[in-house]
Amino acid sequence: MENILKLTQINKSFPGVKALSDVNLTVKKGEVHALVGENGAGKSTLMKIISGAYKKDSGTVWFDGKEIENTTPKQSEMMGISIIYQELNLIERISVAENVFIGRYPMKHGMVQWKKMYQDAQKLFDEYELKMDAHSLVRSLTMAQKQMVEIIKAVSINAKIIIMDEPTSSLSGKETESLFRIIRKLKSRGVAVVFITHRLDEIFEICDHMTVLRDGHYVGERDIKDITKDEMITMMIGRELTQQYPERTNPIGEVTLAVKNITDGSSRVKNVSFEVHKGEVLGFYGLVGAGRTETMRMIFGVDPLAGGEIFINGEKHVIRSPRDAIHFGMGFVTENRRDEGLFLRSSVRVNTVMVALRKILKKGFINYRIEADVAKKYVDMLHTATPSIDQKTMFLSGGNQQKVVLSKWLFSDSDIIIFDEPTRGIDVGARREIYEIINALVADGKTVVMISSDMEEIMGVSDRILVMYEGTIAGEIQKEDFSQDLITKYAVGERSVRV
């Protein structure tokens, strides 16, 4: 196949850090090409150079047979390069169709042809077999639906190459199948796809070829049919990863959190009850929209309870806000780190201590020496890739932003910690580090509640799993009974199965 994109000897530096060193990448027309590597390996930087968001320091970029030099994002788009970032770039208050054609509205005599725009958008969704109303406001959509809008927006510019950065991180299994169907259709039309993911099984399912980066360097490339998962991991992290899920042997103690018949007054959460113990990791699984995150947001006081009770260490508490939850010893590592987990314009050090400022106060004033020591401790503990603790978190990769979110809750020393998709956007090596931290927490007598859409992960980390379906607890599964088949049956509402 003919090359559509070729990068050679690409270098890029930022103040205090060399992001890319002599990186190469070749993508062929009609190919699904995986770009893999740990967090901080340089994947996002390379993609932003391709899209025109960053200027390379040196090296050459060839696209569709021509050498291009430091284009703008708009110029790249006009040439046929489209990029879908992990953190979606949609305008919430306008319609789906307007987002699809943003900056490219069909015009006639200086007027927007609204009817044509909605028809064209709807035609695209129908063509790719996506159930979507082009008139819907984006703010009314689920995260998975928003991801599909981004994909159709990329398709609408007749792109020759589409770069997808962690496109399945917010998708359920069924929705991932829909995405793969779209990718296969694009491939059949000669469109190339650069697929960035930390879910290695997806690479084997959808990709043809792969390029591996490590610490900003080009490691190599391989055909997917000629490599095993273990070989891929070794290329990514430079060492063998013998066991993804570390063993845990700590005892499980008394009930620390009891939730009784909580409801939000609508159909998202309906009479949910459960208990979780000291030293236990309780997993929550379910399809997108099952009510897992909504349940945890109510427990943590983000959203109001319409009914039900919450008990912490046997004592009933009324939690009206996250401040109340934090006061009662709870922490919440949110899935949406950019909007809910971080102050993006603040530094790593500020974000690390923000929840527990009281711990670094001296006579009512912040002790900046202690603040720096705390930030350095967690950067070292989690191997956060940042040039310094004073780096603004907005400039970190998605996975390293997640590590900063985790740092602030570890520093808060919460007794009950809720993890909502904690490894979303986290590479395979860093995932193991997160699991080890969870093990250390429960070994120290903490309580962990973990939401995950990764079936293998939820079974590998949890002591017990609750599966939600349409706002209710569909089933409870003990560790000795874990199986993908049983979890799936509960998740799709087949309640005849009982443990």
XYZ file of C-alpha atoms in Angstrom:
499
model
C 0.000 0.000 0.000
C 1.058 3.577 -0.665
C 2.128 5.780 2.246
C -0.257 8.542 3.298
C 1.930 9.877 6.137
C 5.663 9.646 6.816
C 7.552 11.347 9.650
C 11.315 11.039 9.979
C 13.721 12.185 12.707
C 11.121 14.364 14.480
C 12.423 16.347 17.456
C 10.486 18.535 19.864
C 11.491 20.198 23.138
C 9.587 22.158 25.749
C 11.149 24.174 28.582
C 12.916 21.655 30.800
C 12.038 18.528 28.822
C 12.890 16.820 25.505
C 9.542 15.440 24.402
C 10.606 13.752 21.140
C 14.020 12.563 19.969
C 14.441 11.421 16.339
C 10.981 9.818 16.150
C 9.817 8.039 12.988
C 6.286 7.077 11.906
C 4.982 5.694 8.616
C 1.254 5.144 7.958
C -0.159 3.599 4.777
C -3.448 4.413 3.056
C -6.324 2.276 4.322
C -4.299 1.089 7.315
C -5.252 1.067 10.993
C -1.980 1.936 12.688
C -1.556 1.640 16.456
C 0.673 4.186 18.180
C 1.529 2.787 21.598
C 3.691 3.618 24.575
C 3.531 4.510 28.245
C 2.201 7.842 29.506
C 4.731 10.513 28.660
C 6.172 8.470 25.778
C 5.445 11.340 23.362
C 2.352 10.018 21.542
C 0.194 13.112 22.062
C 3.066 15.468 21.215
C 3.677 13.623 17.940
C -0.022 13.741 17.050
C -0.178 17.475 17.736
C 2.758 18.019 15.393
C 0.910 16.102 12.680
C -2.262 18.133 13.269
C -0.438 21.472 13.305
C -1.137 22.235 16.966
C 2.636 22.062 17.722
C 5.618 23.069 15.591
C 8.407 20.520 15.293
C 11.945 21.617 16.101
C 13.452 19.476 13.339
C 12.690 16.524 11.097
C 10.480 16.046 8.046
C 6.769 15.395 7.585
C 5.406 13.984 4.341
C 1.648 13.824 3.755
C 0.012 12.380 0.656
C 3.278 12.509 -1.289
C 4.235 16.092 -0.403
C 6.531 17.475 2.278
C 4.684 19.838 4.599
C 6.241 22.384 6.921
C 4.685 23.603 10.188
C 1.053 23.845 9.160
C -1.760 25.245 11.288
C -4.595 23.008 12.550
C -6.934 24.569 9.997
C -4.492 23.955 7.141
C -4.006 20.352 8.260
C -7.748 19.815 8.337
C -8.132 21.248 4.825
C -5.441 18.819 3.601
C -7.379 15.892 5.066
C -5.867 15.368 8.517
C -8.380 15.018 11.330
C -7.663 14.396 15.019
C -10.001 13.316 17.812
C -8.485 14.154 21.175
C -8.998 12.062 24.291
C -10.548 15.083 26.021
C -13.415 15.879 23.668
C -13.640 19.252 21.950
C -17.368 19.903 21.610
C -19.537 22.936 22.380
C -22.141 21.733 24.862
C -24.825 24.385 24.352
C -25.340 23.905 20.606
C -26.733 21.038 18.566
C -25.040 17.895 17.334
C -25.245 19.074 13.694
C -23.709 22.447 14.537
C -20.807 20.692 16.243
C -20.274 18.383 13.280
C -19.992 21.330 10.861
C -18.532 23.919 13.232
C -16.601 26.487 11.180
C -17.937 24.911 7.969
C -21.666 25.738 8.022
C -23.290 25.468 4.555
C -23.922 29.030 3.381
C -26.039 30.622 0.655
C -26.195 34.356 0.033
C -24.461 34.934 3.345
C -27.032 32.899 5.289
C -26.607 29.566 7.056
C -28.583 26.786 5.364
C -29.833 25.245 8.598
C -32.091 22.636 6.982
C -29.266 21.357 4.757
C -26.847 21.248 7.704
C -29.191 19.116 9.818
C -29.991 16.847 6.876
C -26.319 16.357 6.013
C -25.419 15.584 9.626
C -28.277 13.124 9.996
C -27.280 11.441 6.736
C -23.775 10.846 8.110
C -25.068 9.314 11.351
C -27.454 7.089 9.398
C -24.724 6.061 6.950
C -22.549 4.839 9.827
C -25.529 3.199 11.589
C -25.433 5.456 14.644
C -28.665 6.238 16.452
C -28.365 9.989 16.883
C -30.729 12.951 16.422
C -28.789 15.729 14.717
C -31.034 18.296 16.459
C -30.089 17.144 19.994
C -28.054 19.477 22.173
C -24.614 18.074 22.922
C -25.053 18.722 26.648
C -27.890 16.155 26.697
C -25.655 13.350 25.380
C -23.739 10.683 27.257
C -19.944 10.661 27.094
C -20.108 7.764 24.644
C -22.507 9.642 22.354
C -20.248 12.694 22.432
C -17.369 10.488 21.326
C -19.429 9.378 18.315
C -20.183 13.023 17.429
C -16.438 13.702 17.384
C -15.893 10.751 15.069
C -18.612 11.846 12.645
C -17.180 15.387 12.722
C -13.851 13.917 11.601
C -15.555 11.868 8.886
C -17.473 14.918 7.629
C -14.322 16.716 6.413
C -13.545 13.779 4.093
C -10.340 13.128 5.976
C -7.592 11.034 4.412
C -6.221 10.152 7.836
C -8.012 10.236 11.202
C -6.054 10.217 14.457
C -8.013 8.750 17.376
C -6.569 9.329 20.867
C -8.025 6.791 23.340
C -11.363 6.683 21.457
C -12.792 3.760 23.464
C -11.963 5.052 26.951
C -15.589 6.111 27.568
C -17.296 3.408 25.507
C -18.984 0.195 26.558
C -18.287 -3.068 24.785
C -21.250 -2.627 22.445
C -20.308 0.957 21.655
C -16.715 -0.094 20.999
C -18.055 -2.601 18.473
C -19.901 0.279 16.759
C -16.661 2.287 16.641
C -14.770 -0.650 15.147
C -17.484 -1.042 12.515
C -16.953 2.616 11.559
C -13.179 2.144 11.436
C -13.515 -0.880 9.166
C -15.781 1.098 6.833
C -13.270 3.958 6.757
C -10.488 1.476 6.044
C -12.433 -0.015 3.139
C -12.638 3.489 1.645
C -8.881 3.975 1.850
C -8.927 6.224 4.917
C -6.019 5.642 7.294
C -6.576 5.600 11.058
C -3.930 6.204 13.712
C -5.273 4.450 16.795
C -3.859 5.379 20.220
C -4.958 3.141 23.069
C -3.725 1.500 26.263
C -6.165 -1.383 25.788
C -3.889 -3.892 24.142
C -6.639 -6.356 23.222
C -8.167 -3.664 20.990
C -4.910 -3.346 19.065
C -5.022 -7.033 18.175
C -8.683 -6.747 17.151
C -8.650 -3.667 14.932
C -5.066 -2.681 13.998
C -2.789 -3.809 11.155
C 0.540 -2.334 12.199
C 2.043 -0.646 15.262
C 4.740 1.869 16.172
C 6.103 1.965 19.719
C 7.471 5.046 21.499
C 9.245 5.051 24.854
C 10.412 8.145 26.728
C 10.137 10.255 23.586
C 12.200 7.836 21.472
C 11.259 5.594 18.562
C 11.526 1.958 19.696
C 10.340 0.155 16.575
C 7.382 -1.019 14.527
C 5.806 -4.404 13.917
C 2.931 -6.006 12.049
C 0.273 -6.964 14.590
C 0.053 -10.500 13.229
C 3.738 -11.013 14.059
C 3.769 -9.950 17.732
C 2.395 -11.264 21.029
C 0.945 -9.211 23.848
C 3.946 -9.942 26.077
C 6.343 -8.820 23.350
C 4.309 -5.639 22.868
C 4.439 -4.822 26.594
C 8.187 -5.404 26.673
C 8.642 -3.000 23.764
C 6.485 -0.388 25.515
C 8.002 -0.447 28.987
C 11.457 -1.910 28.381
C 10.950 -4.793 30.774
C 8.773 -7.870 31.193
C 5.540 -7.435 33.136
C 5.035 -10.816 34.734
C 1.796 -10.183 36.630
C -0.641 -7.385 35.806
C -2.787 -7.742 38.933
C -0.722 -8.003 42.139
C -1.965 -10.426 44.770
C -3.639 -9.171 47.939
C -3.803 -11.078 51.223
C -5.005 -8.492 53.758
C -7.999 -9.378 55.982
C -11.390 -7.770 55.354
C -12.932 -6.152 58.406
C -16.135 -4.478 59.536
C -18.582 -2.471 57.421
C -17.379 1.096 56.898
C -19.899 2.356 54.333
C -23.550 1.289 54.127
C -25.929 2.702 51.537
C -29.632 1.998 51.927
C -32.249 2.545 49.207
C -30.762 5.709 47.731
C -32.519 7.204 44.730
C -32.190 10.336 42.637
C -35.914 10.680 42.016
C -35.587 9.660 38.350
C -34.669 6.470 36.536
C -30.885 6.827 36.780
C -30.560 5.521 40.359
C -33.398 3.490 41.891
C -33.289 2.155 45.462
C -29.623 1.194 45.462
C -28.355 -0.544 48.606
C -24.935 -2.042 49.380
C -22.265 -2.377 52.044
C -18.477 -2.239 51.769
C -15.925 -3.234 54.392
C -12.631 -2.064 55.817
C -9.780 -3.543 53.766
C -12.068 -4.434 50.854
C -12.065 -3.450 47.194
C -15.679 -3.420 46.025
C -15.979 -3.333 42.249
C -18.874 -1.720 40.378
C -19.501 -2.876 36.817
C -22.214 -2.046 34.312
C -22.791 -0.747 30.819
C -22.590 2.972 30.098
C -25.709 4.597 31.573
C -26.271 1.850 34.144
C -26.034 4.379 36.986
C -22.629 3.597 38.505
C -21.169 7.109 38.399
C -24.506 8.691 39.274
C -24.694 6.509 42.399
C -21.219 7.545 43.549
C -21.866 11.229 42.857
C -24.892 11.075 45.160
C -22.943 9.309 47.902
C -20.197 11.937 47.663
C -22.672 14.829 47.761
C -22.098 16.075 44.212
C -25.737 15.400 43.283
C -28.669 15.497 45.738
C -30.356 12.441 47.201
C -34.084 12.196 46.615
C -34.327 9.396 49.156
C -32.342 6.822 51.085
C -29.703 6.805 53.820
C -25.912 6.724 54.077
C -24.075 5.260 57.074
C -20.357 5.668 57.740
C -18.892 3.421 60.429
C -22.410 2.655 61.612
C -23.446 6.292 62.009
C -26.034 7.901 59.743
C -24.783 11.012 57.938
C -26.488 13.581 55.750
C -24.080 14.464 52.951
C -25.176 17.603 51.127
C -21.893 18.470 49.411
C -18.420 17.091 48.627
C -17.164 19.193 51.543
C -19.366 17.111 53.861
C -18.106 13.879 52.291
C -14.473 14.926 52.700
C -15.181 15.886 56.320
C -16.544 12.375 56.947
C -13.390 10.794 55.500
C -14.342 10.142 51.879
C -12.412 10.769 48.665
C -13.520 10.596 45.024
C -11.153 10.056 42.084
C -13.500 11.207 39.296
C -13.542 9.878 35.743
C -13.669 13.349 34.193
C -10.339 14.597 35.518
C -10.138 17.763 33.405
C -13.495 19.223 34.425
C -13.942 17.760 37.912
C -10.583 16.535 39.168
C -8.047 19.288 38.511
C -7.357 22.992 38.411
C -5.720 22.799 34.988
C -4.073 26.211 35.148
C -2.551 25.456 38.537
C 0.665 23.561 39.148
C 1.181 19.943 40.118
C 2.127 21.045 43.650
C -1.012 23.159 44.113
C -3.319 20.418 42.822
C -1.677 17.807 45.055
C -2.436 19.660 48.321
C -5.714 21.343 47.346
C -8.100 18.935 49.092
C -6.133 18.819 52.355
C -4.680 22.316 52.680
C -5.099 22.129 56.453
C -2.254 19.621 56.577
C 0.306 22.124 55.273
C -0.854 25.197 57.198
C 1.397 26.738 59.816
C -0.224 29.431 61.974
C -2.888 29.846 59.320
C -0.469 30.240 56.399
C 0.621 27.758 53.734
C 4.034 26.257 54.434
C 5.442 26.186 50.907
C 8.373 23.975 51.866
C 6.003 21.262 53.104
C 3.829 21.771 50.013
C 6.847 21.148 47.776
C 7.931 18.097 49.778
C 4.431 16.596 49.537
C 4.216 17.193 45.783
C 7.667 15.666 45.200
C 6.735 12.636 47.308
C 3.725 11.786 45.160
C 5.446 12.585 41.857
C 8.128 10.055 42.843
C 5.644 7.516 44.219
C 3.453 7.504 41.096
C 6.287 8.131 38.616
C 4.432 11.171 37.289
C 6.130 12.439 34.131
C 6.515 16.186 34.687
C 9.516 18.472 34.262
C 8.871 19.895 37.750
C 6.248 20.149 40.481
C 5.632 23.711 39.288
C 4.454 22.555 35.853
C 0.827 23.489 35.100
C -1.257 20.336 34.954
C -2.818 21.411 31.645
C 0.520 20.618 29.973
C 0.726 17.036 31.276
C -0.444 14.012 29.310
C -3.865 12.609 30.203
C -2.393 9.693 32.128
C -0.124 11.948 34.160
C -3.033 14.263 34.926
C -4.798 11.198 36.337
C -1.810 10.558 38.578
C -2.064 14.096 39.973
C -5.762 13.523 40.750
C -4.817 10.331 42.552
C -2.062 12.163 44.453
C -4.426 14.686 46.006
C -6.707 11.984 47.389
C -3.803 9.932 48.685
C -2.550 13.038 50.494
C -6.023 13.689 51.940
C -5.701 10.358 53.793
C -9.369 9.503 53.230
C -10.672 6.330 54.886
C -13.097 5.550 52.036
C -11.942 6.246 48.477
C -14.136 5.955 45.377
C -12.214 5.356 42.134
C -14.234 6.058 38.973
C -12.388 4.548 35.987
C -8.983 5.251 37.619
C -6.945 3.687 34.801
C -8.716 5.459 31.945
C -5.943 6.656 29.651
C -3.273 4.980 31.807
C -0.626 2.788 30.190
C -0.081 -0.862 31.085
C 2.950 -0.221 33.300
C 1.305 2.612 35.221
C -1.848 0.532 35.679
C 0.120 -1.962 37.712
C 1.355 0.923 39.881
C -2.252 2.064 40.458
C -3.250 -1.474 41.456
C -0.351 -1.665 43.886
C -1.446 1.623 45.453
C -4.992 0.274 45.844
C -3.544 -2.824 47.515
C -1.489 -0.645 49.865
C -4.582 1.385 50.761
C -6.691 -1.612 51.745
C -3.716 -3.214 53.519
C -3.641 -0.029 55.602
C -7.296 -0.529 56.530
C -8.807 1.810 53.955
C -11.974 1.048 52.004
C -11.977 1.200 48.200
C -14.950 1.348 45.836
C -13.893 1.038 42.207
C -15.902 1.620 39.039
C -14.424 0.122 35.879
C -15.702 -0.687 32.403
C -12.759 -3.014 31.845
C -14.002 -6.545 32.522
C -10.545 -8.012 33.065
C -9.609 -5.172 35.409
C -12.730 -5.336 37.560
C -12.167 -9.066 38.088
C -8.440 -8.663 38.663
C -8.723 -5.928 41.303
C -11.980 -6.545 43.193
C -12.779 -8.715 46.209
C -16.465 -8.577 45.314
C -18.369 -7.145 42.336
C -21.755 -5.427 42.161
C -23.239 -5.177 38.678
C -25.679 -2.374 37.861
C -28.398 -2.396 35.235
C -30.766 0.506 34.516
C -30.164 2.225 37.846
C -30.410 -0.844 40.084
C -28.083 -3.467 41.541
C -28.684 -6.396 39.220
C -26.382 -8.820 41.000
C -23.603 -9.391 43.524
C -20.746 -11.752 42.705
C -18.190 -13.159 45.131
C -14.568 -13.530 44.056
C -14.699 -17.305 43.752
C -17.591 -16.935 41.272
C -16.084 -14.261 39.007
C -16.641 -14.940 35.315
C -17.100 -12.755 32.268
C -20.234 -14.645 31.316
C -21.962 -14.100 34.663
C -20.993 -10.418 34.873
C -22.249 -9.831 31.329
C -25.583 -11.519 32.036
C -26.223 -9.210 34.985
C -25.040 -6.174 32.999
C -27.575 -6.771 30.212
C -30.457 -7.453 32.585
C -30.650 -11.257 32.529
C -31.580 -11.503 36.206
C -32.549 -15.170 36.185
C -28.949 -16.030 36.998
C -28.264 -16.080 40.740
C -25.155 -16.735 42.759
